[in-house]
Amino acid sequence: MLGDSVKQKLREIVGSQWFKDDKESLITHSYDSTPMLQSLPDGVIYPENTAQVSAILKLLNEHRIPVVSRGSGTNLCGGTVPVEGGIVMVMHRMNRILEVDLDNLTATVQPGLNTKQFSTHVEGLGLFYPPDPGSMAISTIGGNIAECSGGLRGLKYGTTKDYVIGLEAVLANGEIIRTGGKLMKDVAGYDLTKLLVGSEGTLAVVTEAILKLIPPPKTKKTMLAMYKDLYGAARTVSKIIENRIIPATLEFLDNPTIRVVDDFAKLGLPLDMDAILLIEQDGDSETVERDIARIAEICQSENAERVTIATDEAEALKLMTARRSAFTALARLRPTTILEDATVPRSKIAEMVLAINEIAARHNVTICTFGHAGDGNLHPTATTDARDKEEIHRVEEAFEEIFEAAIRLGGTITGEHGVGLVKAPYLEWKVGSAGIEVMRSIKMAFDPNNILNPGKMFAKSTRKRVVLGHA
Amino acid sequence: MLGDSVKQKLREIVGSQWFKDDKESLITHSYDSTPMLQSLPDGVIYPENTAQVSAILKLLNEHRIPVVSRGSGTNLCGGTVPVEGGIVMVMHRMNRILEVDLDNLTATVQPGLNTKQFSTHVEGLGLFYPPDPGSMAISTIGGNIAECSGGLRGLKYGTTKDYVIGLEAVLANGEIIRTGGKLMKDVAGYDLTKLLVGSEGTLAVVTEAILKLIPPPKTKKTMLAMYKDLYGAARTVSKIIENRIIPATLEFLDNPTIRVVDDFAKLGLPLDMDAILLIEQDGDSETVERDIARIAEICQSENAERVTIATDEAEALKLMTARRSAFTALARLRPTTILEDATVPRSKIAEMVLAINEIAARHNVTICTFGHAGDGNLHPTATTDARDKEEIHRVEEAFEEIFEAAIRLGGTITGEHGVGLVKAPYLEWKVGSAGIEVMRSIKMAFDPNNILNPGKMFAKSTRKRVVLGHA
């Protein structure tokens, strides 16, 4: 609980209107986009600048009060649920683009900046910031940095980590560090920049970021390929890469997802297909034309039933809608949608999808799978109902087996959504007990009093690994 | 000192022929490529596999004996000099390519593998591993990982860090961890992979690496642009980037370097030029043609005296020789060559070169500057004589001012060579005292007994910052 004197000091730091502890504020900051998780904080604070963040952390560290920094809370791993109470620190007031440096192709921004707004701004300057998480219309750059967000362009362009080259961050004790800079190369000491990206608010609070921008591709082209045979679609993915083509986007939808999406968006998709690949290439026009033509040949050679290449931007947008609307469409089906994030080496996509389907059938749950096939990053998504405890239990058992299958295939428990609360019991499956120990010791080094987003990433106990009957 | 019983146990681990403590072995492992640094180890060991590395570290950790793991010792920061004695662990026996996975475009390799041999091998398979440090004919992948080596292709393709996606590493206590995998995306816990890359053997010993490979560019084109005005060359660098062109290579040589290189390689370079830019673009032929033509226009518009575009591979190789032979040519001039590694935002290249020249003149030392202009990564290189203590003192004073100038311009003390012993007294200038504290605590978390490459990265005391008279 938060004593009155600490509350008073917090009000003094930010101004009384920027600290809230009324019931509505506490309830609205007790959850994020992850289903079935809620925990009330004791207060909500909105800092305006780095000095305030520093003063807040110094105070909370002295009093051992937990603090969860957050943006828009679009994460899907329970990453910003204040499970141990304390303070939720909302970064939305620190939302400015401080500079776009056209000589160095960098932008310096505050963490509360909206991703889409930033992306659009730099596009207006003739530049390109590739990370495009599904939540980008709502998410913040700070949230993207905390989770190392990916997106549909990850295959060719990488994820948030690849674009963060400098940070200002406040440590648990209130000290301010600066890492990297407007520098394409810097090996002065350990790479704290990359360590902080994806650290889910457990090591420091990011207050400023220097982002790398790149020249935008001159043109792009979009296509869909539809398959009656899942393996044909999976082989196409491998064969494109084997042919030394790295498309900007290479997405997959399975049959249940196709049906739901078509019902939602009325795209006239054929409902008897086992899989659809959405493929986009960008770059110079000659390259794009040649790559798309070669990809179409590969699709045909793997017995695609139908290959559609968009002839204009409107049609490309329509094809892209099939993929972009998957989550929204699935969310309409039942009260609770659980979107997961298993990732495997891309050569294992077909095996992974088959494993998911087998597991879902065995547990009698509905799981639709779509995702970034080119990255091996799949989003098996359960449509269920949180009120049905028995069904939820089956869903959880199924996901546990899905994580186990991903690990068995050389994959990981999360490709882009983060560990947070939801994956913490499974982290050891991926990194081993020695890996957990190293990570815990890093956490201790940064935050000895464990005030920064406590309860995340490290679970009190690790789940026992499932031994799958069919393996 | 190393007791006989520890020596005996080390011999038992690796076989007696793979542990050496004769004078010749100790002397030949007492230095690396960094001038003027030497310190004798107490023994040299050559492990054959991960289990041996684990057993060696467990033993040395129990006895608190320092261990410096190394490849070919081509680093320039004193990174592999055993300053506190103990064991030098040479990784050359672990030099195999374990797998090239054509489906996933990854290679799994051991740390002692030669960089050039690896690069050539994957090229033979129609793939591309971009990092190309100047020492690649001799260096090892493990050494490149320890130092996060860069090279001439860093501008477009990034450095070693961008290609390491998984590691097996042995901790100081002998425990083995595995990070990442054949995965383009993995956010399961802190990014230990990127933390270990560039950690200079101070956190763990890498025993296996999974490297990302990419499709090779279809073609490339090389050109030289020569300037009587340094600022014209620098403006060209900025203007190329501003024009949204990212060349594969964008290198710079100043007048003193041009003279030395021409004398060495007899290339017929004009000796009255203030600066030469070596520019290479790769990719699809249409793109390359268009970019090179546009770059040539930009060079002309910035008053290049001469622009030469190679018409065939032989000519390209000749132009590239001007840059590739810079270090060798400079090394012939005087007994001691000190190659430094200051990096600034690329918009500050001209200012940095002018600062270097002013500082060199003021201290009456010869400093030639060349390097990766597109990255802002310059290599000011002093030709001197280690036996002349008074001159060496002036050289050291000059470099100290050069680091200070780099920091003042928003740069860093090292772009690609690492901190090691040489830069340790300056690390705080870049990362601040809070940054040093965080890095020290990470070091403690990994290696509480400080046996892994002790004396590197963290200095006993930080140098006072110079206040430059002309600043």
Short mmCIF file of N, CA and C in Angstrom, two decimals, chain A residues 335-416:
data_model
loop_
_atom_site.label_atom_id
_atom_site.label_comp_id
_atom_site.label_asym_id
_atom_site.label_seq_id
_atom_site.Cartn_x
_atom_site.Cartn_y
_atom_site.Cartn_z
N PRO A 335 -16.37 -14.62 -26.78
CA PRO A 335 -16.06 -13.51 -25.86
C PRO A 335 -14.56 -13.30 -25.62
N THR A 336 -13.76 -14.39 -25.66
CA THR A 336 -12.35 -14.27 -25.28
C THR A 336 -11.46 -14.77 -26.41
N THR A 337 -10.48 -13.95 -26.76
CA THR A 337 -9.55 -14.33 -27.83
C THR A 337 -8.15 -14.38 -27.25
N ILE A 338 -7.50 -15.53 -27.34
CA ILE A 338 -6.13 -15.63 -26.82
C ILE A 338 -5.18 -15.85 -27.99
N LEU A 339 -4.40 -14.81 -28.27
CA LEU A 339 -3.50 -14.80 -29.42
C LEU A 339 -2.11 -15.18 -28.94
N GLU A 340 -1.59 -16.28 -29.43
CA GLU A 340 -0.27 -16.73 -28.98
C GLU A 340 0.82 -16.48 -30.03
N ASP A 341 2.00 -16.89 -29.75
CA ASP A 341 3.16 -16.33 -30.43
C ASP A 341 4.32 -17.32 -30.53
N ALA A 342 4.02 -18.56 -30.91
CA ALA A 342 5.09 -19.55 -31.01
C ALA A 342 5.92 -19.32 -32.27
N THR A 343 7.22 -19.52 -32.16
CA THR A 343 8.09 -19.30 -33.31
C THR A 343 9.01 -20.50 -33.49
N VAL A 344 9.18 -20.90 -34.74
CA VAL A 344 10.07 -22.02 -35.08
C VAL A 344 10.99 -21.60 -36.22
N PRO A 345 12.08 -22.36 -36.46
CA PRO A 345 12.86 -22.11 -37.67
C PRO A 345 11.92 -22.17 -38.88
N ARG A 346 12.10 -21.32 -39.85
CA ARG A 346 11.06 -21.21 -40.88
C ARG A 346 10.88 -22.50 -41.67
N SER A 347 11.87 -23.36 -41.66
CA SER A 347 11.72 -24.65 -42.35
C SER A 347 10.74 -25.56 -41.63
N LYS A 348 10.33 -25.20 -40.43
CA LYS A 348 9.46 -26.08 -39.63
C LYS A 348 8.01 -25.62 -39.59
N ILE A 349 7.67 -24.64 -40.42
CA ILE A 349 6.32 -24.07 -40.40
C ILE A 349 5.23 -25.14 -40.56
N ALA A 350 5.35 -26.00 -41.54
CA ALA A 350 4.29 -26.97 -41.80
C ALA A 350 4.14 -27.92 -40.62
N GLU A 351 5.27 -28.41 -40.12
CA GLU A 351 5.22 -29.30 -38.96
C GLU A 351 4.54 -28.62 -37.78
N MET A 352 4.84 -27.35 -37.60
CA MET A 352 4.29 -26.62 -36.46
C MET A 352 2.78 -26.45 -36.62
N VAL A 353 2.34 -26.10 -37.82
CA VAL A 353 0.89 -25.91 -38.02
C VAL A 353 0.16 -27.24 -37.81
N LEU A 354 0.74 -28.32 -38.32
CA LEU A 354 0.11 -29.63 -38.12
C LEU A 354 0.07 -29.99 -36.63
N ALA A 355 1.15 -29.69 -35.92
CA ALA A 355 1.17 -29.97 -34.48
C ALA A 355 0.09 -29.17 -33.76
N ILE A 356 -0.05 -27.90 -34.14
CA ILE A 356 -1.08 -27.05 -33.52
C ILE A 356 -2.47 -27.64 -33.76
N ASN A 357 -2.74 -28.05 -35.00
CA ASN A 357 -4.06 -28.59 -35.33
C ASN A 357 -4.33 -29.87 -34.56
N GLU A 358 -3.32 -30.71 -34.47
CA GLU A 358 -3.49 -31.98 -33.76
C GLU A 358 -3.77 -31.73 -32.28
N ILE A 359 -3.02 -30.81 -31.71
CA ILE A 359 -3.18 -30.49 -30.28
C ILE A 359 -4.56 -29.88 -30.01
N ALA A 360 -4.98 -28.96 -30.89
CA ALA A 360 -6.28 -28.32 -30.73
C ALA A 360 -7.40 -29.37 -30.79
N ALA A 361 -7.30 -30.27 -31.75
CA ALA A 361 -8.33 -31.31 -31.91
C ALA A 361 -8.38 -32.20 -30.66
N ARG A 362 -7.22 -32.58 -30.18
CA ARG A 362 -7.15 -33.49 -29.04
C ARG A 362 -7.75 -32.86 -27.78
N HIS A 363 -7.58 -31.53 -27.67
CA HIS A 363 -8.13 -30.86 -26.48
C HIS A 363 -9.52 -30.27 -26.75
N ASN A 364 -10.02 -30.54 -27.96
CA ASN A 364 -11.34 -30.05 -28.34
C ASN A 364 -11.48 -28.54 -28.13
N VAL A 365 -10.51 -27.79 -28.65
CA VAL A 365 -10.60 -26.33 -28.61
C VAL A 365 -10.42 -25.78 -30.03
N THR A 366 -10.94 -24.57 -30.25
CA THR A 366 -10.81 -23.94 -31.57
C THR A 366 -9.56 -23.07 -31.59
N ILE A 367 -8.62 -23.44 -32.44
CA ILE A 367 -7.42 -22.61 -32.60
C ILE A 367 -7.23 -22.31 -34.08
N CYS A 368 -7.25 -21.03 -34.41
CA CYS A 368 -6.97 -20.60 -35.78
C CYS A 368 -5.52 -20.11 -35.80
N THR A 369 -4.82 -20.40 -36.89
CA THR A 369 -3.42 -20.02 -36.94
C THR A 369 -3.13 -19.13 -38.14
N PHE A 370 -2.49 -18.03 -37.86
CA PHE A 370 -2.00 -17.16 -38.92
C PHE A 370 -0.67 -16.60 -38.43
N GLY A 371 0.02 -15.83 -39.27
CA GLY A 371 1.25 -15.23 -38.77
C GLY A 371 2.31 -15.06 -39.84
N HIS A 372 3.50 -14.76 -39.32
CA HIS A 372 4.61 -14.36 -40.17
C HIS A 372 5.39 -15.60 -40.60
N ALA A 373 4.93 -16.26 -41.66
CA ALA A 373 5.53 -17.53 -42.06
C ALA A 373 7.00 -17.38 -42.40
N GLY A 374 7.34 -16.27 -43.02
CA GLY A 374 8.73 -16.06 -43.43
C GLY A 374 9.69 -16.02 -42.24
N ASP A 375 9.20 -15.57 -41.12
CA ASP A 375 9.97 -15.54 -39.87
C ASP A 375 9.83 -16.82 -39.06
N GLY A 376 8.95 -17.72 -39.46
CA GLY A 376 8.61 -18.86 -38.62
C GLY A 376 7.79 -18.48 -37.40
N ASN A 377 7.24 -17.28 -37.41
CA ASN A 377 6.53 -16.73 -36.25
C ASN A 377 5.03 -16.85 -36.46
N LEU A 378 4.41 -17.84 -35.78
CA LEU A 378 2.98 -18.11 -35.94
C LEU A 378 2.19 -17.59 -34.76
N HIS A 379 0.96 -17.19 -35.04
CA HIS A 379 0.05 -16.75 -33.98
C HIS A 379 -1.14 -17.70 -33.87
N PRO A 380 -0.97 -18.84 -33.23
CA PRO A 380 -2.14 -19.70 -33.00
C PRO A 380 -3.07 -18.96 -32.03
N THR A 381 -4.35 -18.86 -32.41
CA THR A 381 -5.27 -18.00 -31.68
C THR A 381 -6.50 -18.80 -31.26
N ALA A 382 -6.72 -18.87 -29.97
CA ALA A 382 -7.87 -19.60 -29.46
C ALA A 382 -9.04 -18.65 -29.28
N THR A 383 -10.21 -19.07 -29.77
CA THR A 383 -11.43 -18.32 -29.49
C THR A 383 -12.19 -19.11 -28.44
N THR A 384 -12.44 -18.45 -27.32
CA THR A 384 -12.98 -19.18 -26.17
C THR A 384 -13.82 -18.23 -25.32
N ASP A 385 -14.05 -18.61 -24.09
CA ASP A 385 -14.89 -17.80 -23.20
C ASP A 385 -14.32 -17.90 -21.78
N ALA A 386 -13.84 -16.77 -21.30
CA ALA A 386 -13.16 -16.75 -20.00
C ALA A 386 -14.06 -17.27 -18.88
N ARG A 387 -15.39 -17.20 -19.08
CA ARG A 387 -16.30 -17.62 -18.01
C ARG A 387 -16.42 -19.14 -17.91
N ASP A 388 -16.01 -19.80 -19.00
CA ASP A 388 -16.09 -21.27 -19.02
C ASP A 388 -14.76 -21.85 -18.53
N LYS A 389 -14.67 -22.03 -17.22
CA LYS A 389 -13.39 -22.42 -16.61
C LYS A 389 -12.86 -23.72 -17.19
N GLU A 390 -13.77 -24.63 -17.45
CA GLU A 390 -13.35 -25.95 -17.93
C GLU A 390 -12.73 -25.81 -19.33
N GLU A 391 -13.38 -25.03 -20.18
CA GLU A 391 -12.83 -24.85 -21.53
C GLU A 391 -11.50 -24.10 -21.47
N ILE A 392 -11.44 -23.07 -20.65
CA ILE A 392 -10.21 -22.30 -20.51
C ILE A 392 -9.06 -23.21 -20.06
N HIS A 393 -9.36 -24.11 -19.18
CA HIS A 393 -8.34 -25.05 -18.73
C HIS A 393 -7.82 -25.89 -19.90
N ARG A 394 -8.75 -26.32 -20.76
CA ARG A 394 -8.32 -27.09 -21.93
C ARG A 394 -7.47 -26.23 -22.89
N VAL A 395 -7.89 -24.96 -23.05
CA VAL A 395 -7.12 -24.04 -23.90
C VAL A 395 -5.70 -23.89 -23.36
N GLU A 396 -5.60 -23.72 -22.06
CA GLU A 396 -4.26 -23.55 -21.46
C GLU A 396 -3.41 -24.79 -21.63
N GLU A 397 -4.03 -25.94 -21.46
CA GLU A 397 -3.29 -27.19 -21.69
C GLU A 397 -2.81 -27.29 -23.13
N ALA A 398 -3.68 -26.88 -24.05
CA ALA A 398 -3.32 -26.94 -25.47
C ALA A 398 -2.13 -26.01 -25.75
N PHE A 399 -2.19 -24.80 -25.22
CA PHE A 399 -1.09 -23.86 -25.48
C PHE A 399 0.21 -24.36 -24.88
N GLU A 400 0.10 -24.96 -23.70
CA GLU A 400 1.30 -25.51 -23.09
C GLU A 400 1.95 -26.54 -24.02
N GLU A 401 1.13 -27.36 -24.63
CA GLU A 401 1.67 -28.35 -25.57
C GLU A 401 2.21 -27.69 -26.84
N ILE A 402 1.57 -26.59 -27.21
CA ILE A 402 2.05 -25.86 -28.40
C ILE A 402 3.44 -25.25 -28.13
N PHE A 403 3.63 -24.69 -26.94
CA PHE A 403 4.96 -24.15 -26.61
C PHE A 403 5.99 -25.29 -26.62
N GLU A 404 5.59 -26.42 -26.06
CA GLU A 404 6.49 -27.58 -26.01
C GLU A 404 6.87 -28.01 -27.43
N ALA A 405 5.88 -28.01 -28.32
CA ALA A 405 6.15 -28.41 -29.71
C ALA A 405 7.11 -27.42 -30.37
N ALA A 406 6.91 -26.13 -30.10
CA ALA A 406 7.79 -25.10 -30.69
C ALA A 406 9.24 -25.34 -30.24
N ILE A 407 9.41 -25.56 -28.94
CA ILE A 407 10.75 -25.81 -28.40
C ILE A 407 11.36 -27.06 -29.04
N ARG A 408 10.53 -28.11 -29.14
CA ARG A 408 11.01 -29.37 -29.70
C ARG A 408 11.48 -29.20 -31.15
N LEU A 409 10.84 -28.27 -31.87
CA LEU A 409 11.21 -28.04 -33.28
C LEU A 409 12.34 -27.00 -33.40
N GLY A 410 12.98 -26.68 -32.30
CA GLY A 410 14.09 -25.71 -32.35
C GLY A 410 13.62 -24.27 -32.26
N GLY A 411 12.41 -24.07 -31.77
CA GLY A 411 11.83 -22.73 -31.75
C GLY A 411 11.86 -22.10 -30.37
N THR A 412 10.97 -21.12 -30.21
CA THR A 412 10.94 -20.38 -28.95
C THR A 412 9.50 -20.13 -28.52
N ILE A 413 9.34 -19.80 -27.24
CA ILE A 413 8.00 -19.60 -26.69
C ILE A 413 7.39 -18.25 -27.07
N THR A 414 8.22 -17.34 -27.53
CA THR A 414 7.69 -16.05 -27.99
C THR A 414 8.63 -15.41 -29.01
N GLY A 415 8.07 -15.07 -30.14
CA GLY A 415 8.87 -14.45 -31.20
C GLY A 415 8.85 -12.95 -31.15
N GLU A 416 7.71 -12.38 -30.71
CA GLU A 416 7.62 -10.92 -30.73
C GLU A 416 6.69 -10.34 -29.67
#
